[in-house]
Coordinates of C-alpha atoms and ligand atoms in Angstrom, one line a residue:
X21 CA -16.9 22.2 -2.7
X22 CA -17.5 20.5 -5.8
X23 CA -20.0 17.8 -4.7
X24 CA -19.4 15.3 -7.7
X25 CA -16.5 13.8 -9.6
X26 CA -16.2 10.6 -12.0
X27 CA -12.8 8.6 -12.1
X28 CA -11.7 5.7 -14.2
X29 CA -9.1 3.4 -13.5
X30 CA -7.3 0.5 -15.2
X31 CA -6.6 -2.6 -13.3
X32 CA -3.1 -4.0 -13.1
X33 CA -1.1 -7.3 -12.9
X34 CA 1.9 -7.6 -10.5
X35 CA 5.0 -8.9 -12.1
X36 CA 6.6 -9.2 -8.5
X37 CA 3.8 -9.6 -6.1
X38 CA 2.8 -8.3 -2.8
X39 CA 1.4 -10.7 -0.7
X40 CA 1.4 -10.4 3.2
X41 CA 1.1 -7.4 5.4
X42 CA 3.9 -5.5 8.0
X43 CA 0.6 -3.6 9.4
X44 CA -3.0 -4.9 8.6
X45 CA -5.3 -1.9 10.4
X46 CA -2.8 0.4 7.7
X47 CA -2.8 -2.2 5.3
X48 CA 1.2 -2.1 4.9
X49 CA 2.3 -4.6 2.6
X50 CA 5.5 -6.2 3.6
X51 CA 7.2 -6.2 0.5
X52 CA 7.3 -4.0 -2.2
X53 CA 5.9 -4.8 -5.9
X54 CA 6.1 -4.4 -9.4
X55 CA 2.7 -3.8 -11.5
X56 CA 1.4 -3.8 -15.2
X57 CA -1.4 -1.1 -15.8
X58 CA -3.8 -3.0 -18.1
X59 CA -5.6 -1.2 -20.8
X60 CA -9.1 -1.9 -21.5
X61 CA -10.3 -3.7 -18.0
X62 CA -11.5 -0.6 -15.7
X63 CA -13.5 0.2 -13.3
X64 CA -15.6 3.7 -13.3
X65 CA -16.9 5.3 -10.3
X66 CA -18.6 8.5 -9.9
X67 CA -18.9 9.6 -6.0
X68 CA -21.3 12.2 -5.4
X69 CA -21.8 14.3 -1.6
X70 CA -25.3 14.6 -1.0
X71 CA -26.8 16.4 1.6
X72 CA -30.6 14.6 1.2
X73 CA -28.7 11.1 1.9
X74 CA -29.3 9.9 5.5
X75 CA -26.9 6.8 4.7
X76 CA -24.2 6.1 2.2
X77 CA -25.6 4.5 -1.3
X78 CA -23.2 2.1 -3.0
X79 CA -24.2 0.7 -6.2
X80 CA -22.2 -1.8 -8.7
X81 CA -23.1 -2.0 -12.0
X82 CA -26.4 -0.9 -11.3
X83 CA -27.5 -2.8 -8.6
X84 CA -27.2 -1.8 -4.8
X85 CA -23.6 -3.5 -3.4
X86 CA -24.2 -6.4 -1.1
X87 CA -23.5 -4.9 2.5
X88 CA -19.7 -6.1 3.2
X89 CA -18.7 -4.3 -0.1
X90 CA -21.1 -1.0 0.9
X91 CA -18.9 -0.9 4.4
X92 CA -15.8 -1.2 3.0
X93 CA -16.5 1.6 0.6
X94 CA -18.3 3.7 3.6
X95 CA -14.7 2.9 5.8
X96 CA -12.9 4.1 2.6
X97 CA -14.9 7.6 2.3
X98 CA -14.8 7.9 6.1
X99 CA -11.5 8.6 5.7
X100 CA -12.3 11.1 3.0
X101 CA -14.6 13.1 5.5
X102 CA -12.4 13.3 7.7
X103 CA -9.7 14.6 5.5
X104 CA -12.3 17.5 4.2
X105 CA -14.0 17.7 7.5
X106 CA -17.5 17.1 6.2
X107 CA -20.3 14.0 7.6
X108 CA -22.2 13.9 4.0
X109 CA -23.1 10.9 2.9
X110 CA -22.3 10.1 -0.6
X111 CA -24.1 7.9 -3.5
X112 CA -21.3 6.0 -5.3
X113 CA -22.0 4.3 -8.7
X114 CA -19.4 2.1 -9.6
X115 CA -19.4 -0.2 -12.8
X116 CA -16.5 -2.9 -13.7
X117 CA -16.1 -3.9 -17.0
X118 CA -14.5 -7.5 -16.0
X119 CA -15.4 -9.5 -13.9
X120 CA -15.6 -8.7 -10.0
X121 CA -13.8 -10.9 -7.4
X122 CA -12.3 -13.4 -9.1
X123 CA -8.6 -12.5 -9.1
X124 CA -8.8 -9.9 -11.9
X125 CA -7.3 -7.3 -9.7
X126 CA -10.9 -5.2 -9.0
X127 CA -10.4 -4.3 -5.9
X128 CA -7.1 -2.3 -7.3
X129 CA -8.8 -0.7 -10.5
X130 CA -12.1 -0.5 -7.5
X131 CA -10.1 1.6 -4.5
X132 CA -8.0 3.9 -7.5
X133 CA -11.3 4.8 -8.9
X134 CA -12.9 5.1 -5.8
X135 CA -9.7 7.2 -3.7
X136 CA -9.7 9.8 -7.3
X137 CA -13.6 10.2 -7.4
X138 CA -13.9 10.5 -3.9
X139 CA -11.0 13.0 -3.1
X140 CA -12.1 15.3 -5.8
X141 CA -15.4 15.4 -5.2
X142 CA -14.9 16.5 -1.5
X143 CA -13.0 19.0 -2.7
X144 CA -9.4 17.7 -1.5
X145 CA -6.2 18.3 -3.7
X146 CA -3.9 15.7 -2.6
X147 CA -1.0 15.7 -4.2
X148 CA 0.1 11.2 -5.7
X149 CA 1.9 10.0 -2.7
X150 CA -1.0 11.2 -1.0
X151 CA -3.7 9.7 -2.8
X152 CA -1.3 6.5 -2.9
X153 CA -1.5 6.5 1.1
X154 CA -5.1 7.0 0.8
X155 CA -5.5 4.4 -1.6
X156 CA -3.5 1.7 0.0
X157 CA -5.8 2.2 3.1
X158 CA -8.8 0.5 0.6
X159 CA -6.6 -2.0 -1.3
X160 CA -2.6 -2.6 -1.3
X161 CA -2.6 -3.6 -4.9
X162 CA -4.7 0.4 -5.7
X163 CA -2.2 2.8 -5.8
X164 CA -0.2 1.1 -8.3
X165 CA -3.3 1.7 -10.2
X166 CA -3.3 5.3 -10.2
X167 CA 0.1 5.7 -12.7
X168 CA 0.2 3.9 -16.1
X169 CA 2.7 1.4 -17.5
X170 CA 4.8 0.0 -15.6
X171 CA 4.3 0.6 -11.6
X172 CA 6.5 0.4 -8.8
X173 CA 5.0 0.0 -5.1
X174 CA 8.2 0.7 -3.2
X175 CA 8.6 0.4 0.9
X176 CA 10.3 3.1 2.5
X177 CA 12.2 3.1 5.8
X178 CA 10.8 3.8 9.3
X179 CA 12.6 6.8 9.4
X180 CA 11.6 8.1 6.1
X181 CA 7.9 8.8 7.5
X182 CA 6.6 7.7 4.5
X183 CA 5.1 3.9 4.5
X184 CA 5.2 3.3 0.7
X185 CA 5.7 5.3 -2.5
X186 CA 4.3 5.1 -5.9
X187 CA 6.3 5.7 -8.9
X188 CA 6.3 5.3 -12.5
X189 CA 9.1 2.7 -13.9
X190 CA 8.1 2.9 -17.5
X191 CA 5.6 4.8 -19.4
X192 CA 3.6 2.7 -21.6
X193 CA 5.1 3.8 -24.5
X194 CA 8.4 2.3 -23.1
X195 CA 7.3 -1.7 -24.3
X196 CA 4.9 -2.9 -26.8
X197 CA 3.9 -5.9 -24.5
X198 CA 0.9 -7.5 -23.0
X199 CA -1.0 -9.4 -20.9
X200 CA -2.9 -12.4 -22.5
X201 CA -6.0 -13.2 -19.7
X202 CA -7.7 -16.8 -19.9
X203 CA -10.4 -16.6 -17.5
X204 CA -10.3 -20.2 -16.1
X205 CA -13.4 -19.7 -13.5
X206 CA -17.0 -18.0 -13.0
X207 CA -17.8 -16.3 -9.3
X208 CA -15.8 -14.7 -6.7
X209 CA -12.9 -16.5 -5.0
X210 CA -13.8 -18.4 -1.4
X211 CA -11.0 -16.5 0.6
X212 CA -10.1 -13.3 -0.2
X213 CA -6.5 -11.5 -0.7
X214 CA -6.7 -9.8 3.5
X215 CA -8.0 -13.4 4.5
X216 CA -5.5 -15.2 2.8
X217 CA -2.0 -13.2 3.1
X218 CA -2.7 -13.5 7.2
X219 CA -3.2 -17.4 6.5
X220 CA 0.3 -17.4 5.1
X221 CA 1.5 -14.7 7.5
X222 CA 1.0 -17.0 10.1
X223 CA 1.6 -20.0 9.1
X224 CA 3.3 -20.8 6.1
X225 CA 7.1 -22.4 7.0
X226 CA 8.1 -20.6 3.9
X227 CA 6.9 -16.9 4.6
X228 CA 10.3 -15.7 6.0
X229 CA 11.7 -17.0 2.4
X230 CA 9.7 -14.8 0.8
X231 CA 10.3 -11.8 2.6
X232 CA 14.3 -12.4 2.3
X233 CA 14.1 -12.9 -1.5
X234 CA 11.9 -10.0 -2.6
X235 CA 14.5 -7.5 -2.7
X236 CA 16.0 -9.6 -5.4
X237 CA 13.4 -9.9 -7.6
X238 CA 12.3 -6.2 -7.5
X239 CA 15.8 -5.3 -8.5
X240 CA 16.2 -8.2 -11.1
X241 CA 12.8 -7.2 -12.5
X242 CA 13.4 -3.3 -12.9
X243 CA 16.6 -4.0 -14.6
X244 CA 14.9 -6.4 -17.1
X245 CA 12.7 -4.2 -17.5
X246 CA 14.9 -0.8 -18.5
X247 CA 16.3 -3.1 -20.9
X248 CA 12.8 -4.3 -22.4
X249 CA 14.2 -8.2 -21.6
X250 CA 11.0 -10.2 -21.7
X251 CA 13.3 -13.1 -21.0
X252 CA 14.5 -12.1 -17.8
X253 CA 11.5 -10.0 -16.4
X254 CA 9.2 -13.2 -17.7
X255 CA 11.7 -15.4 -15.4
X256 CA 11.5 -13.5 -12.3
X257 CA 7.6 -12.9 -12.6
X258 CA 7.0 -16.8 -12.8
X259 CA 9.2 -17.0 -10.3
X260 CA 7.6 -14.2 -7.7
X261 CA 4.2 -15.5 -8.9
X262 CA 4.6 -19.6 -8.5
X263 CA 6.6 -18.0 -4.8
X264 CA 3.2 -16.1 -3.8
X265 CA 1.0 -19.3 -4.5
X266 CA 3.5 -21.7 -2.5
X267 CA 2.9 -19.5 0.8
X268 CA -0.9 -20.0 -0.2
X269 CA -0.8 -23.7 -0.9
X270 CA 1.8 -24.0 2.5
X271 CA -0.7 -22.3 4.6
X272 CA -2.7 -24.1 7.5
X273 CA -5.8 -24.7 6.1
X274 CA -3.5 -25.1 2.2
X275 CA -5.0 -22.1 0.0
X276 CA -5.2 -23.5 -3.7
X277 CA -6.3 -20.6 -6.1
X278 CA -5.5 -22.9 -9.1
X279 CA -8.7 -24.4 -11.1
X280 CA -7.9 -27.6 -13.3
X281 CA -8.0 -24.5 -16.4
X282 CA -5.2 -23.3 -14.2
X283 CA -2.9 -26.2 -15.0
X284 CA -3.8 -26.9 -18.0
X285 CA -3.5 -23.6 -19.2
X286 CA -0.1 -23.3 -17.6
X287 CA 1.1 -26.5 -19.0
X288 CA 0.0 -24.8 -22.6
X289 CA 1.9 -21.5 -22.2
X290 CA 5.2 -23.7 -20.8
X291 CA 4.9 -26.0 -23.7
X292 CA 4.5 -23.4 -26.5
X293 CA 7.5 -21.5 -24.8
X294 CA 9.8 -24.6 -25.5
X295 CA 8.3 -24.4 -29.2
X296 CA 9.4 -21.1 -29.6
X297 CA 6.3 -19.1 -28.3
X298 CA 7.8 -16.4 -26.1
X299 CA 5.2 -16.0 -22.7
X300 CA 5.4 -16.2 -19.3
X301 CA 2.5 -16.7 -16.9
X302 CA 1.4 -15.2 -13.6
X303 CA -1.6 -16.0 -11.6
X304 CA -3.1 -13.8 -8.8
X305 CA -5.4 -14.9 -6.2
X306 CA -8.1 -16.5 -8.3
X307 CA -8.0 -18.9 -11.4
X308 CA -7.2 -16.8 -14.2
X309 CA -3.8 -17.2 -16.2
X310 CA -2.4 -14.3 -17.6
X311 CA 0.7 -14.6 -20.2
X312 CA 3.2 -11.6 -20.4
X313 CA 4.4 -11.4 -23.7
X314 CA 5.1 -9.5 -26.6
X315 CA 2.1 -8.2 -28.3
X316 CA 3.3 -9.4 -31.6
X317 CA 2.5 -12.5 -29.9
X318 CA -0.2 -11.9 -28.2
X319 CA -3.2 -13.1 -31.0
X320 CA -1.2 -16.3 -31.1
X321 CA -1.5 -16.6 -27.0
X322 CA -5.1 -15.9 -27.0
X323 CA -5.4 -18.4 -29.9
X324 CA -4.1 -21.4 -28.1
X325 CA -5.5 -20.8 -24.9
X326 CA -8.9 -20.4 -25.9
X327 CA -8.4 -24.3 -26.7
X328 CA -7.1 -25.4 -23.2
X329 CA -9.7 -27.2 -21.5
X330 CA -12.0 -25.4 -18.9
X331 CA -10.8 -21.9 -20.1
X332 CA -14.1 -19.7 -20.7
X333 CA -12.7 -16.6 -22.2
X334 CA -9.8 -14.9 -23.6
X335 CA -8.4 -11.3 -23.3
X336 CA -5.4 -9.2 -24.3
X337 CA -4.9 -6.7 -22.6
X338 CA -1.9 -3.8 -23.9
X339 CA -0.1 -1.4 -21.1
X340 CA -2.7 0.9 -20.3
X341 CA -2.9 4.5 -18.7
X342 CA -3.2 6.2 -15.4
X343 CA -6.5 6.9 -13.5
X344 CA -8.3 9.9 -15.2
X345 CA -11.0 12.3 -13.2
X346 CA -13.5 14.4 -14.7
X347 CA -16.9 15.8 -13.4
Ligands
2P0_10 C1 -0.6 -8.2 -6.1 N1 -2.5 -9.4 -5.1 O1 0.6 -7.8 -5.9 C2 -1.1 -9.4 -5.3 C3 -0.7 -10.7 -5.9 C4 -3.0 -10.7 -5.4 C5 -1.9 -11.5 -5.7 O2 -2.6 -7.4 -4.2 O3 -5.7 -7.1 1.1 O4 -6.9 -6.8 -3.1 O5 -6.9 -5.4 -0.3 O6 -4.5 -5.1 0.2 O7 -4.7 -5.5 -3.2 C6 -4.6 -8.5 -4.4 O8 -4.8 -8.1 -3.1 O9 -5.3 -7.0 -1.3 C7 -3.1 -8.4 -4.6 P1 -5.6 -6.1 0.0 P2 -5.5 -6.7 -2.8 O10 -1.3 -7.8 -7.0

């Protein structure tokens, strides 16, 4: 078997969001979603077998993973031994080059990375739906992660006998736009995404809303989207975004990702929208505002933002490409 592989994959932004689970031990999201591939924010990750390892070795950018992160990748390659019927333990060195945890969508670029290097270094030749199953398993948001552009994360039927299916809406060539990031915190979030879909699983009055008015906006955002209408796919992803943070914020205990940088730099992109400014924001399960917009408009985005109060840094970020493996 070839014992070592590296992978690299991009991170990506939902423009309809997933939040909540059918099945939490298979990590089933309940509704389907609609993703961004982002170029230039990846994660790289080179999983080796190693026969002299009595335990796994998981390091992030160099230094050893703090334990809940080394288990979570030693549940993820457990599954990988068992699918090539091996027990090696495996050194993986991972590197981000964004920051972790902090609702920048690392845990997707993370289990891609992870699910490609992993695979082919065991050996395994898994065809996508396959390695989107497997991914799934380590993060709901990874296997749109795997394909580049635009990234559909569709639920199938019971009877179907498949759980979810990955597939390619648009190639990035389809739509010069991108995704303007204003970091608006340091550090990792306080509850993460598992922690806090259950929250609203299980007690947000509004979760059943949800639920019945996905369908809509997948089907109102793919069609905006074969038409390139950055009005209308704009609409429905502030719409599915400020949707996913209501079911936070009407939680028992409320979940408020938002920062005051949050606010303010929503207030911004609104504002220079009524003066002309094309954008439209969505917000994942940290601080950070990210504007969808043309990229002929994207310098002018990251100009203005990087004036709002409380935001630390700006990035654009064009449609980026699937996950690549090498050796
Ligand atoms: C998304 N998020 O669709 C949504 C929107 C964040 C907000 O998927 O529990 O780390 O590991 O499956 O994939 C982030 O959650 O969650 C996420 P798990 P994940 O992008």
């Amino acid at each position: 078997m070839t014992n070592s592989a590296l992978a690299t994959a991009h991170t990506n932004v939902a423009l309809v969001k997933y939040w909540g689970k059918q099945d939490l031990e298979k990590n089933i999201p309940a509704t389907s979603s609609l993703s961004m591939t982002l170029d230039g924010l990846w994660t790289r990750t080179r999983v080796t077998f190693d026969e002299s390892l009595e335990s796994d070795l998981v390091l992030l950018n160099g230094q050893r993973a703090e334990e809940k992160v080394s288990l979570r990748v030693s549940g993820f390659v457990d599954m990988v031994r068992v699918m090539a019927k091996t027990n090696c333990r495996v050194s993986v060195e991972t590197e981000n080059n964004f920051p972790t945890a902090g609702g920048l969508a690392s845990s997707a670029s993370g289990f891609a990375a992870l699910c490609a290097a992993s695979t082919a270094a065991a050996g395994l030749d898994l065809d996508l739906q396959q390695l989107a199953s497997l991914a799934r398993q380590g993060s709901g948001s990874a296997p749109r992660s795997l394909l580049g552009g635009f990234v559909a994360l569709n639920l199938k039927k019971a009877e179907s006998g498949q759980d979810c299916v990955v597939q390619q809406v648009a190639a990035a060539g389809h739509w010069d736009v991108c995704m303007v990031i204003a970091l608006c915190a340091d550090g990792p979030k306080k509850v993460g995404s598992t922690a806090g879909m259950e929250r609203s699983k299980r007690t947000s009055p509004y979760y059943q809303g949800w639920l019945d008015s996905h369908d809509l906006d997948m089907q109102e955002a793919r069609s905006a989207l074969e038409r390139r209408d950055l009005d209308a796919l704009g609409r429905v992803a502030e719409r599915s975004c400020f949707k996913m943070h209501a079911l936070a914020m009407s939680s028992d205990p409320p979940l408020i990702y938002f920062k005051g940088a949050t606010l303010n730099a929503i207030e911004r992109v609104w504002q220079l929208r009524e003066d002309g400014l094309a954008g439209w924001v969505t917000i994942d399960a940290g601080p950070h505002v990210k504007v969808f917009c043309e990229a002929e408009n994207a310098k002018d985005f990251a100009e203005q933002l990087a004036k709002v109060p409380g935001v630390q840094k700006v990035m654009i970020a064009p449609v980026g490409p699937g996950v690549k493996v090498g050796q």
